[in-house]
Amino acid sequence: MCSDNDFDEKKIRAITVTFLKGLLSAQVDKYIHLGGENGFEVSFSELKSLSDLFLKEIESQHLPEDEHSQKIGKNSQDLRDDLAYKLQQYSLPKGYELIVVATGVKSEESLARTGAWRSLSNLVKFQEWKKLSTGGAQPSNFFGAAIAIAVAAIVVVAIIFLVVLPRLLTPTPEVSPPPQEMNPSNPEEEVNPEQVDQNSSIRDLISLKKDLKPSVK
């Protein structure tokens, strides 16, 4: 007897196994027919019996310790069959967000970054499984990343308190322009234009009188 979570896990493994073996589409096509109001009809009772048949082949043994590590390989039928057998026999590994990735366009580097338990791609050249990490590496990476983020946050806060805040809290002295020096002995006087014109006129009249005065011989 198993819990609902265990039952869902077995259904996921059963669907993945039939997909890896290339049986899923062929089996499902038998129960989908053209016709009806929507253009096709589905025999849900037969699909349910097919699902039950898949589940009967799924075991729940504990995954061996040497199978917990992350592995990648070429998307060949040999590796697909090997993976299908392991999923059929063993429970899913713990600590992985992604379990299986099967694609035709992902490189080895891209598959390694996904962090999946098992990854298959046409672009990978390895005919056998290649181990990328040991079991439990993902939780360690998670906690390591969390510690690194915490340390970085502490450093940033320390810089703010030690450098930035003192500069912001220190009042900036106001710089006043230097006063203009005045020479007391020669104070600047305002020049009246009218006074300048009058003085010029008086000088002109005096000069004219001198010119008109007869000379005595």
Tab-separated table of C-alpha atoms in Angstrom:
chain	number	residue	atom	x	y	z
A	1	MET	CA	0.000	0.000	0.000
A	2	CYS	CA	1.357	3.449	-0.860
A	3	SER	CA	0.416	7.078	-0.286
A	4	ASP	CA	-1.028	9.395	-2.947
A	5	ASN	CA	2.396	10.943	-3.519
A	6	ASP	CA	3.937	7.530	-4.097
A	7	PHE	CA	1.125	6.656	-6.485
A	8	ASP	CA	1.653	9.870	-8.493
A	9	GLU	CA	5.372	9.148	-8.608
A	10	LYS	CA	4.692	5.693	-10.025
A	11	LYS	CA	2.386	7.141	-12.690
A	12	ILE	CA	5.064	9.639	-13.715
A	13	ARG	CA	7.616	6.856	-14.019
A	14	ALA	CA	5.192	4.680	-15.996
A	15	ILE	CA	4.524	7.436	-18.542
A	16	THR	CA	8.244	8.200	-18.860
A	17	VAL	CA	9.104	4.527	-19.374
A	18	THR	CA	6.573	4.096	-22.190
A	19	PHE	CA	7.809	7.312	-23.808
A	20	LEU	CA	11.459	6.234	-23.684
A	21	LYS	CA	10.555	2.866	-25.214
A	22	GLY	CA	8.661	4.587	-28.023
A	23	LEU	CA	5.376	2.921	-27.025
A	24	LEU	CA	3.361	5.866	-25.767
A	25	SER	CA	2.293	7.449	-29.054
A	26	ALA	CA	1.639	4.076	-30.676
A	27	GLN	CA	-0.572	2.919	-27.788
A	28	VAL	CA	-2.475	6.192	-27.445
A	29	ASP	CA	-3.216	6.354	-31.181
A	30	LYS	CA	-5.240	3.143	-30.836
A	31	TYR	CA	-7.759	4.874	-28.583
A	32	ILE	CA	-8.173	8.148	-30.500
A	33	HIS	CA	-10.406	8.013	-33.583
A	34	LEU	CA	-11.612	10.556	-36.111
A	35	GLY	CA	-15.244	11.651	-35.881
A	36	GLY	CA	-17.656	13.163	-33.387
A	37	GLU	CA	-18.510	16.808	-32.772
A	38	ASN	CA	-14.914	17.880	-32.153
A	39	GLY	CA	-13.466	15.949	-35.071
A	40	PHE	CA	-12.085	13.134	-32.901
A	41	GLU	CA	-13.260	10.756	-30.193
A	42	VAL	CA	-11.295	9.399	-27.230
A	43	SER	CA	-11.959	6.106	-25.490
A	44	PHE	CA	-11.162	7.123	-21.911
A	45	SER	CA	-12.002	3.707	-20.471
A	46	GLU	CA	-9.402	2.040	-22.694
A	47	LEU	CA	-6.850	4.742	-21.841
A	48	LYS	CA	-7.505	4.072	-18.161
A	49	SER	CA	-6.886	0.367	-18.666
A	50	LEU	CA	-3.682	1.206	-20.553
A	51	SER	CA	-2.536	3.365	-17.631
A	52	ASP	CA	-3.257	0.534	-15.204
A	53	LEU	CA	-1.264	-1.830	-17.417
A	54	PHE	CA	1.740	0.488	-17.345
A	55	LEU	CA	1.535	0.814	-13.563
A	56	LYS	CA	1.628	-2.952	-13.073
A	57	GLU	CA	5.142	-3.016	-14.510
A	58	ILE	CA	6.474	-0.333	-12.148
A	59	GLU	CA	8.423	-1.436	-9.081
A	60	SER	CA	9.431	0.705	-6.106
A	61	GLN	CA	12.881	-0.489	-5.139
A	62	HIS	CA	15.352	1.930	-3.604
A	63	LEU	CA	17.701	3.481	-6.126
A	64	PRO	CA	21.280	2.175	-5.670
A	65	GLU	CA	23.731	4.651	-4.205
A	66	ASP	CA	25.923	4.715	-7.315
A	67	GLU	CA	22.921	5.768	-9.425
A	68	HIS	CA	22.208	8.998	-7.522
A	69	SER	CA	24.770	11.087	-9.405
A	70	GLN	CA	23.928	13.268	-12.400
A	71	LYS	CA	24.674	11.681	-15.790
A	72	ILE	CA	24.351	12.610	-19.461
A	73	GLY	CA	24.634	10.632	-22.679
A	74	LYS	CA	23.727	10.398	-26.351
A	75	ASN	CA	20.022	10.163	-27.166
A	76	SER	CA	20.398	6.606	-28.454
A	77	GLN	CA	17.912	3.777	-28.071
A	78	ASP	CA	20.392	1.805	-25.957
A	79	LEU	CA	20.626	4.544	-23.315
A	80	ARG	CA	16.862	5.194	-23.535
A	81	ASP	CA	16.210	1.510	-22.818
A	82	ASP	CA	18.704	1.527	-19.942
A	83	LEU	CA	17.054	4.595	-18.425
A	84	ALA	CA	13.578	3.110	-18.931
A	85	TYR	CA	14.625	-0.035	-17.064
A	86	LYS	CA	15.972	1.953	-14.093
A	87	LEU	CA	12.813	4.069	-13.914
A	88	GLN	CA	10.732	0.919	-14.075
A	89	GLN	CA	12.612	-0.753	-11.220
A	90	TYR	CA	13.612	2.080	-8.873
A	91	SER	CA	11.970	5.035	-7.172
A	92	LEU	CA	12.904	8.525	-8.312
A	93	PRO	CA	16.025	10.075	-6.742
A	94	LYS	CA	15.641	12.810	-4.157
A	95	GLY	CA	17.078	16.312	-4.383
A	96	TYR	CA	16.567	16.954	-8.103
A	97	GLU	CA	14.159	19.511	-9.561
A	98	LEU	CA	14.414	17.837	-12.989
A	99	ILE	CA	14.571	14.071	-13.351
A	100	VAL	CA	14.825	13.288	-17.076
A	101	VAL	CA	15.604	15.480	-20.091
A	102	ALA	CA	15.515	13.926	-23.581
A	103	THR	CA	16.153	16.302	-26.469
A	104	GLY	CA	17.815	16.588	-29.834
A	105	VAL	CA	19.196	20.124	-29.741
A	106	LYS	CA	20.920	20.623	-26.364
A	107	SER	CA	24.697	20.634	-26.008
A	108	GLU	CA	26.622	18.897	-23.236
A	109	GLU	CA	27.185	22.224	-21.462
A	110	SER	CA	23.472	23.097	-21.615
A	111	LEU	CA	22.465	19.716	-20.236
A	112	ALA	CA	24.958	20.062	-17.388
A	113	ARG	CA	23.430	23.428	-16.443
A	114	THR	CA	19.891	22.010	-16.261
A	115	GLY	CA	20.926	19.869	-13.305
A	116	ALA	CA	18.682	16.952	-14.341
A	117	TRP	CA	19.311	13.485	-12.947
A	118	ARG	CA	19.525	11.922	-16.434
A	119	SER	CA	19.913	13.902	-19.677
A	120	LEU	CA	19.927	12.636	-23.266
A	121	SER	CA	20.692	14.649	-26.401
A	122	ASN	CA	21.549	13.978	-30.037
A	123	LEU	CA	24.404	16.484	-29.713
A	124	VAL	CA	26.161	14.486	-26.989
A	125	LYS	CA	28.769	12.074	-28.386
A	126	PHE	CA	29.062	9.689	-25.417
A	127	GLN	CA	27.599	6.270	-26.187
A	128	GLU	CA	27.760	5.445	-22.464
A	129	TRP	CA	26.580	7.425	-19.455
A	130	LYS	CA	28.963	10.171	-18.345
A	131	LYS	CA	28.877	11.093	-14.662
A	132	LEU	CA	28.814	14.851	-14.000
A	133	SER	CA	28.396	15.061	-10.240
A	134	THR	CA	27.977	12.931	-7.142
A	135	GLY	CA	24.729	12.356	-5.330
A	136	GLY	CA	23.574	15.204	-3.137
A	137	ALA	CA	25.551	17.777	-5.087
A	138	GLN	CA	22.515	19.904	-5.824
A	139	PRO	CA	21.497	20.500	-2.192
A	140	SER	CA	25.145	21.363	-1.406
A	141	ASN	CA	25.221	23.822	-4.292
A	142	PHE	CA	21.984	25.353	-3.039
A	143	PHE	CA	23.268	25.895	0.477
A	144	GLY	CA	26.617	27.072	-0.880
A	145	ALA	CA	24.848	29.657	-3.034
A	146	ALA	CA	22.736	30.748	-0.067
A	147	ILE	CA	25.860	31.193	2.071
A	148	ALA	CA	27.584	33.160	-0.704
A	149	ILE	CA	24.562	35.463	-1.060
A	150	ALA	CA	24.444	35.997	2.711
A	151	VAL	CA	28.149	36.864	2.847
A	152	ALA	CA	27.770	39.285	-0.062
A	153	ALA	CA	24.814	40.943	1.665
A	154	ILE	CA	26.805	41.368	4.893
A	155	VAL	CA	29.691	42.961	2.970
A	156	VAL	CA	27.337	45.400	1.236
A	157	VAL	CA	25.706	46.386	4.541
A	158	ALA	CA	29.128	46.884	6.140
A	159	ILE	CA	30.234	49.158	3.300
A	160	ILE	CA	27.055	51.208	3.658
A	161	PHE	CA	27.561	51.690	7.398
A	162	LEU	CA	31.308	52.334	7.294
A	163	VAL	CA	31.680	54.441	4.162
A	164	VAL	CA	28.467	55.737	2.672
A	165	LEU	CA	26.492	56.759	5.767
A	166	PRO	CA	29.296	58.829	7.400
A	167	ARG	CA	29.637	60.823	4.191
A	168	LEU	CA	25.909	61.400	3.978
A	169	LEU	CA	25.595	62.439	7.647
A	170	THR	CA	28.606	64.815	7.688
A	171	PRO	CA	27.380	68.396	6.955
A	172	THR	CA	29.066	70.015	4.009
A	173	PRO	CA	30.538	73.465	4.946
A	174	GLU	CA	29.206	76.361	2.907
A	175	VAL	CA	31.864	78.198	0.947
A	176	SER	CA	31.265	81.975	0.831
A	177	PRO	CA	32.942	84.143	-1.802
A	178	PRO	CA	35.783	86.367	-0.445
A	179	PRO	CA	34.756	90.002	0.207
A	180	GLN	CA	35.901	92.558	-2.333
A	181	GLU	CA	38.744	94.759	-1.064
A	182	MET	CA	37.993	98.471	-1.001
A	183	ASN	CA	40.696	101.106	-1.092
A	184	PRO	CA	39.704	103.693	1.568
A	185	SER	CA	42.051	106.318	0.184
A	186	ASN	CA	40.518	106.180	-3.274
A	187	PRO	CA	36.857	105.460	-2.870
A	188	GLU	CA	35.024	104.983	-6.068
A	189	GLU	CA	32.740	107.924	-6.907
A	190	GLU	CA	29.792	107.840	-9.165
A	191	VAL	CA	30.215	109.942	-12.278
A	192	ASN	CA	27.307	112.225	-13.083
A	193	PRO	CA	26.995	112.635	-16.856
A	194	GLU	CA	25.297	116.037	-16.544
A	195	GLN	CA	28.113	117.367	-14.352
A	196	VAL	CA	30.648	116.197	-16.912
A	197	ASP	CA	28.814	118.043	-19.669
A	198	GLN	CA	28.641	121.299	-17.620
A	199	ASN	CA	32.348	121.213	-16.819
A	200	SER	CA	33.165	120.715	-20.465
A	201	SER	CA	30.995	123.709	-21.453
A	202	ILE	CA	32.664	126.014	-18.895
A	203	ARG	CA	36.110	125.075	-20.155
A	204	ASP	CA	35.026	125.796	-23.708
A	205	LEU	CA	33.734	129.321	-22.764
A	206	ILE	CA	36.941	130.228	-20.924
A	207	SER	CA	38.999	129.164	-23.881
A	208	LEU	CA	36.800	131.211	-26.235
A	209	LYS	CA	37.169	134.397	-24.116
A	210	LYS	CA	40.919	134.044	-24.163
A	211	ASP	CA	40.865	133.892	-27.908
A	212	LEU	CA	38.675	137.042	-28.240
A	213	LYS	CA	40.623	139.216	-25.746
A	214	PRO	CA	42.736	141.836	-27.665
A	215	SER	CA	46.358	141.659	-27.122
A	216	VAL	CA	48.134	144.796	-25.759
A	217	LYS	CA	51.277	145.780	-27.592
